[in-house]
Coordinates of C-alpha atoms in Angstrom, one line a residue:
M1 CA -12.8 -32.0 21.2
S2 CA -11.8 -31.3 17.6
G3 CA -11.3 -27.8 16.3
F4 CA -9.0 -25.6 14.4
W5 CA -5.2 -25.6 14.8
Q6 CA -2.6 -23.4 13.3
L7 CA 0.9 -24.6 12.7
S8 CA 3.6 -22.0 11.9
F9 CA 7.3 -22.0 11.4
E10 CA 10.0 -19.7 10.1
L11 CA 11.0 -20.4 6.6
R12 CA 14.4 -20.6 4.8
P13 CA 14.4 -19.8 1.1
L14 CA 15.1 -23.4 -0.1
E15 CA 12.2 -24.7 2.0
A16 CA 9.4 -22.7 0.6
N17 CA 7.9 -24.9 -2.1
L18 CA 8.5 -28.1 -0.2
A19 CA 7.0 -26.7 2.9
E20 CA 3.8 -25.6 1.1
E21 CA 3.3 -29.0 -0.6
S22 CA 4.0 -30.9 2.7
C23 CA 1.5 -28.9 4.6
F24 CA -1.3 -29.8 2.1
E25 CA -0.1 -33.4 2.0
V26 CA -0.7 -33.7 5.8
G27 CA -4.2 -32.2 5.5
A28 CA -3.9 -28.4 5.7
S29 CA -7.0 -26.4 4.7
S30 CA -4.9 -23.4 3.8
V31 CA -1.4 -22.2 3.8
T32 CA -0.2 -18.6 3.8
F33 CA 3.2 -16.7 4.0
V34 CA 3.3 -13.9 6.5
D35 CA 5.7 -11.0 7.4
A36 CA 6.6 -11.2 11.1
E37 CA 6.1 -7.4 11.4
D38 CA 3.4 -6.4 9.1
D39 CA 1.4 -9.6 8.7
P40 CA 0.1 -9.3 5.1
V41 CA -1.3 -12.4 3.4
L42 CA 0.7 -13.4 0.3
E43 CA 0.4 -15.9 -2.5
P44 CA 3.5 -15.8 -4.5
L45 CA 4.0 -17.2 -8.0
P46 CA 5.3 -20.8 -8.3
G47 CA 9.0 -20.7 -7.4
E48 CA 8.8 -17.1 -6.2
F49 CA 10.6 -16.5 -2.8
R50 CA 11.5 -12.9 -2.7
L51 CA 9.7 -12.2 0.5
W52 CA 10.6 -10.3 3.7
P53 CA 13.6 -10.5 6.0
T54 CA 11.7 -12.7 8.4
T55 CA 9.0 -14.9 6.8
R56 CA 6.8 -17.5 8.4
M57 CA 4.5 -20.1 6.9
R58 CA 1.1 -20.7 8.6
A59 CA -1.0 -23.7 7.9
L60 CA -4.6 -24.1 9.2
F61 CA -5.9 -27.5 10.0
A62 CA -9.6 -28.2 10.6
D63 CA -11.3 -31.0 12.7
V64 CA -8.1 -31.9 14.6
D65 CA -8.2 -33.3 18.1
E66 CA -4.6 -32.7 19.0
P67 CA -1.7 -31.6 16.6
Q68 CA 1.2 -33.7 17.6
G69 CA 0.6 -36.3 14.9
I70 CA 0.6 -33.5 12.2
V71 CA 3.7 -31.8 13.7
S72 CA 5.6 -35.1 13.7
A73 CA 4.5 -35.9 10.0
L74 CA 5.4 -32.3 8.9
A75 CA 8.8 -32.3 10.6
E76 CA 9.6 -35.7 9.1
A77 CA 8.6 -34.5 5.6
L78 CA 10.7 -31.3 5.8
Q79 CA 13.6 -33.0 7.8
I80 CA 13.5 -30.4 10.4
P81 CA 13.3 -30.6 14.3
Q82 CA 9.8 -30.7 15.6
D83 CA 10.5 -27.8 18.0
R84 CA 10.8 -25.4 15.0
I85 CA 7.0 -25.8 14.5
Q86 CA 4.6 -24.0 16.7
A87 CA 1.1 -25.3 17.2
E88 CA -1.7 -22.9 18.3
K89 CA -5.4 -23.8 18.8
I90 CA -7.7 -21.3 17.2
E91 CA -10.5 -20.2 19.4
D92 CA -14.1 -20.6 18.2
R93 CA -15.1 -16.9 17.8
V94 CA -17.8 -14.9 16.0
W95 CA -15.3 -13.6 13.6
E96 CA -17.6 -11.0 12.0
R97 CA -17.9 -9.3 15.5
E98 CA -14.1 -9.6 15.9
W99 CA -13.5 -7.9 12.6
L100 CA -16.1 -5.1 13.3
R101 CA -14.5 -4.4 16.6
D102 CA -10.9 -4.0 15.1
F103 CA -11.6 -2.5 11.7
H104 CA -12.3 1.3 11.4
A105 CA -12.5 4.0 8.8
M106 CA -9.0 5.0 7.4
R107 CA -8.1 8.2 5.5
F108 CA -5.5 8.1 2.8
G109 CA -4.3 11.5 1.6
R110 CA -6.8 14.5 1.7
R111 CA -10.1 13.0 0.7
L112 CA -9.9 9.2 0.1
W113 CA -11.3 7.0 2.8
V114 CA -11.6 3.2 3.1
C115 CA -14.1 2.0 5.7
P116 CA -16.6 -0.9 6.4
H117 CA -20.3 -0.6 5.9
H118 CA -21.1 0.0 9.6
E119 CA -19.1 3.3 9.9
A120 CA -20.0 6.7 8.7
V121 CA -17.5 9.3 7.3
T122 CA -18.7 12.9 7.8
A123 CA -16.0 14.8 5.9
P124 CA -17.8 16.9 3.3
D125 CA -15.6 16.1 0.4
A126 CA -14.9 12.5 1.3
V127 CA -14.5 9.9 -1.4
I128 CA -15.5 6.6 0.3
V129 CA -14.5 3.1 -0.6
R130 CA -16.5 0.6 1.2
M131 CA -14.5 -2.5 2.1
D132 CA -15.8 -4.8 4.8
P133 CA -13.3 -6.4 7.3
G134 CA -12.0 -9.9 6.9
L135 CA -10.8 -9.7 3.4
A136 CA -7.9 -11.9 2.6
F137 CA -6.8 -9.6 -0.2
G138 CA -6.3 -6.3 1.5
T139 CA -8.2 -3.3 2.7
G140 CA -5.4 -0.6 2.9
T141 CA -3.9 -1.6 6.3
H142 CA -0.6 -2.7 4.9
P143 CA 1.9 0.1 4.3
T144 CA 2.3 -0.7 0.7
T145 CA -1.4 -0.5 -0.1
A146 CA -1.6 2.7 1.9
L147 CA 1.3 4.3 -0.2
C148 CA -0.6 3.4 -3.4
L149 CA -3.9 4.8 -2.1
E150 CA -2.3 8.1 -1.1
W151 CA -0.7 8.4 -4.5
L152 CA -4.0 8.0 -6.2
D153 CA -5.7 10.5 -3.9
S154 CA -2.9 13.1 -4.7
H155 CA -2.2 12.5 -8.4
L156 CA -5.1 10.7 -10.3
L157 CA -7.1 13.0 -12.6
P158 CA -10.7 12.6 -13.6
G159 CA -11.1 10.6 -16.8
Q160 CA -7.9 8.8 -16.6
R161 CA -7.5 5.0 -17.5
V162 CA -6.0 2.8 -14.8
I163 CA -4.6 -0.7 -14.6
D164 CA -4.4 -2.3 -11.0
F165 CA -1.9 -5.1 -11.6
G166 CA -1.9 -7.8 -8.9
C167 CA -5.2 -6.3 -7.8
G168 CA -6.0 -8.5 -4.7
S169 CA -9.3 -7.2 -3.3
G170 CA -9.4 -4.5 -6.1
V171 CA -9.2 -1.7 -3.4
L172 CA -6.9 0.3 -5.8
A173 CA -9.1 -0.1 -8.8
V174 CA -12.2 0.7 -6.9
A175 CA -10.5 3.7 -5.3
A176 CA -9.4 4.9 -8.8
A177 CA -13.0 4.6 -10.1
K178 CA -14.4 6.4 -7.1
L179 CA -11.8 9.3 -7.6
G180 CA -13.0 9.8 -11.2
A181 CA -11.1 7.3 -13.4
S182 CA -13.1 6.5 -16.5
E183 CA -11.8 2.9 -16.6
A184 CA -10.0 0.7 -14.0
H185 CA -8.7 -2.7 -15.2
C186 CA -8.0 -5.4 -12.6
F187 CA -5.6 -8.3 -13.1
D188 CA -4.4 -11.0 -10.6
I189 CA -3.2 -14.5 -11.0
D190 CA -5.5 -15.7 -8.2
P191 CA -9.1 -16.2 -9.5
Q192 CA -10.4 -15.7 -5.9
A193 CA -8.8 -12.2 -6.0
L194 CA -10.6 -11.4 -9.2
T195 CA -13.9 -12.5 -7.7
A196 CA -13.3 -10.3 -4.6
A197 CA -12.5 -7.3 -6.9
S198 CA -15.6 -7.8 -8.9
E199 CA -17.8 -8.1 -5.8
N200 CA -16.2 -4.9 -4.3
A201 CA -16.7 -3.0 -7.5
T202 CA -20.3 -3.9 -7.4
A203 CA -20.6 -3.1 -3.7
N204 CA -19.2 0.3 -4.4
E205 CA -21.4 0.9 -7.5
V206 CA -18.5 1.4 -9.8
Q207 CA -18.9 -2.0 -11.6
S208 CA -19.6 -0.2 -15.0
R209 CA -16.0 1.3 -14.9
V210 CA -14.1 -1.6 -13.4
T211 CA -13.1 -4.4 -15.7
I212 CA -11.9 -7.8 -14.5
C213 CA -9.1 -9.1 -16.7
E214 CA -8.6 -13.0 -16.3
T215 CA -5.2 -12.8 -18.3
A216 CA -2.6 -10.2 -18.5
D217 CA -3.1 -10.2 -22.3
A218 CA -6.5 -8.8 -21.8
L219 CA -5.2 -5.6 -20.3
P220 CA -5.4 -2.5 -22.5
R221 CA -2.4 -0.5 -23.9
G222 CA -1.9 3.2 -23.7
V223 CA -3.4 3.6 -20.1
D224 CA -2.6 6.8 -18.1
V225 CA -1.7 5.0 -14.8
L226 CA -0.5 1.5 -13.9
V227 CA -0.4 0.6 -10.2
A228 CA 1.4 -2.6 -9.1
N229 CA 1.6 -3.6 -5.4
I230 CA 3.5 -6.8 -5.7
L231 CA 7.0 -8.2 -4.8
S232 CA 10.2 -6.6 -6.1
G233 CA 11.4 -9.7 -8.0
L234 CA 8.2 -9.8 -10.1
L235 CA 8.3 -6.0 -10.4
C236 CA 11.8 -6.2 -12.1
R237 CA 10.7 -8.9 -14.4
L238 CA 7.5 -7.0 -15.5
A239 CA 9.3 -3.8 -16.4
P240 CA 9.1 -4.3 -20.2
A241 CA 5.5 -5.4 -20.0
F242 CA 4.6 -2.3 -18.0
G243 CA 6.4 -0.1 -20.4
S244 CA 4.2 -1.6 -23.2
L245 CA 1.0 -0.9 -21.3
V246 CA 1.5 2.7 -20.3
R247 CA 1.3 5.6 -22.8
A248 CA 4.2 8.1 -23.2
G249 CA 3.8 10.6 -20.3
G250 CA 1.7 8.2 -18.3
S251 CA 2.6 7.1 -14.8
V252 CA 3.6 3.9 -13.1
V253 CA 3.3 3.4 -9.3
L254 CA 5.2 0.5 -7.7
A255 CA 4.9 -0.8 -4.2
G256 CA 5.4 -4.1 -2.4
L257 CA 9.2 -3.6 -2.3
L258 CA 11.5 -3.1 0.6
E259 CA 13.8 0.0 0.9
A260 CA 16.8 -2.4 0.1
D261 CA 15.2 -3.3 -3.3
V262 CA 14.8 0.3 -4.5
A263 CA 18.0 0.4 -6.6
D264 CA 17.4 -3.0 -8.3
V265 CA 13.8 -2.0 -9.2
T266 CA 14.8 1.5 -10.4
R267 CA 17.5 0.0 -12.6
A268 CA 15.0 -2.4 -14.1
Y269 CA 12.7 0.4 -15.2
D270 CA 15.3 2.9 -16.4
A271 CA 14.7 2.1 -20.1
W272 CA 11.0 2.9 -19.9
F273 CA 10.3 5.2 -16.9
D274 CA 12.0 8.1 -15.2
I275 CA 11.2 6.6 -11.8
R276 CA 12.0 7.8 -8.3
P277 CA 10.9 7.0 -4.7
F278 CA 8.0 9.0 -3.5
E279 CA 7.8 7.8 0.1
N280 CA 9.2 5.2 2.5
R281 CA 7.1 3.7 5.3
N282 CA 7.9 1.0 7.9
G283 CA 10.8 -0.3 5.7
W284 CA 8.7 -0.4 2.6
A285 CA 9.2 1.9 -0.4
G286 CA 6.9 3.4 -3.0
L287 CA 8.2 4.3 -6.5
S288 CA 6.6 6.3 -9.3
G289 CA 7.6 7.9 -12.5
K290 CA 6.5 9.0 -16.0
R291 CA 6.8 6.8 -19.1
N292 CA 9.5 8.4 -21.2
T293 CA 9.3 9.1 -24.9
H294 CA 12.5 7.4 -25.8
A295 CA 11.7 3.8 -24.7
P296 CA 12.9 0.7 -26.6
P297 CA 11.0 -0.1 -29.9
G298 CA 7.6 -1.7 -29.4
A299 CA 7.2 -0.6 -25.7
G300 CA 3.8 0.9 -25.9
K301 CA 2.1 3.6 -27.9

């Protein structure tokens, strides 16, 4: 009987782009990169392969009777041994029930909570972000998202203007709006992420203060806070752009980088921000800092 099969294998840097293309050529419905330890879903920019120490590619195939033909075709396309590719049949489950069982309310900092619609939070001063389970773009379970949420809970001031760069589900922008931001602007290269962010803003009744930006050029300048939970290689390249978006004295919050990347990222931001680590968690680091007043010409107002 046909069903869903997942093929997975460990990647080497030079195989990334070819592997993704080959998976789609042999009929994959979706392809994702995953961290062997933390298991976040990631869609990097074309040619971007600054991932984790151990990265696997997973490809999902639908309506397959048995996977051996796909394994053989994929191994031939990549010129790798077939035994490097693992095949797993995905059980037919009621996925909503599975998510409801495993997903619970989570607190970030003193008052900020992220929880699904079926759970109640009774803390008297709770600020609640409703995010239902099963989102591909993040609900706060990954350490880097948690670091950003905790920073917002501790540091964001009412009335501030925020950019969520690489917004995914929009959880950071929605959290900022719920915490009192006057404006939260979302940007992501993935249109599906922008759709998810828009829907989550509406579900949390903050759509009037959350703006979806389809291009980076649409982001406003002079904001008070810019949060970016993206890979370190991209963070380094975006330092000048972030310097142009944040006002003097405003804050940048960077996550998505490993502890080993802290020195490189800090060096990339030195001209614009007085940046320092604010917390490490499970091998991941969070950096934050104020936009200085002696940045290069043209770097923001």
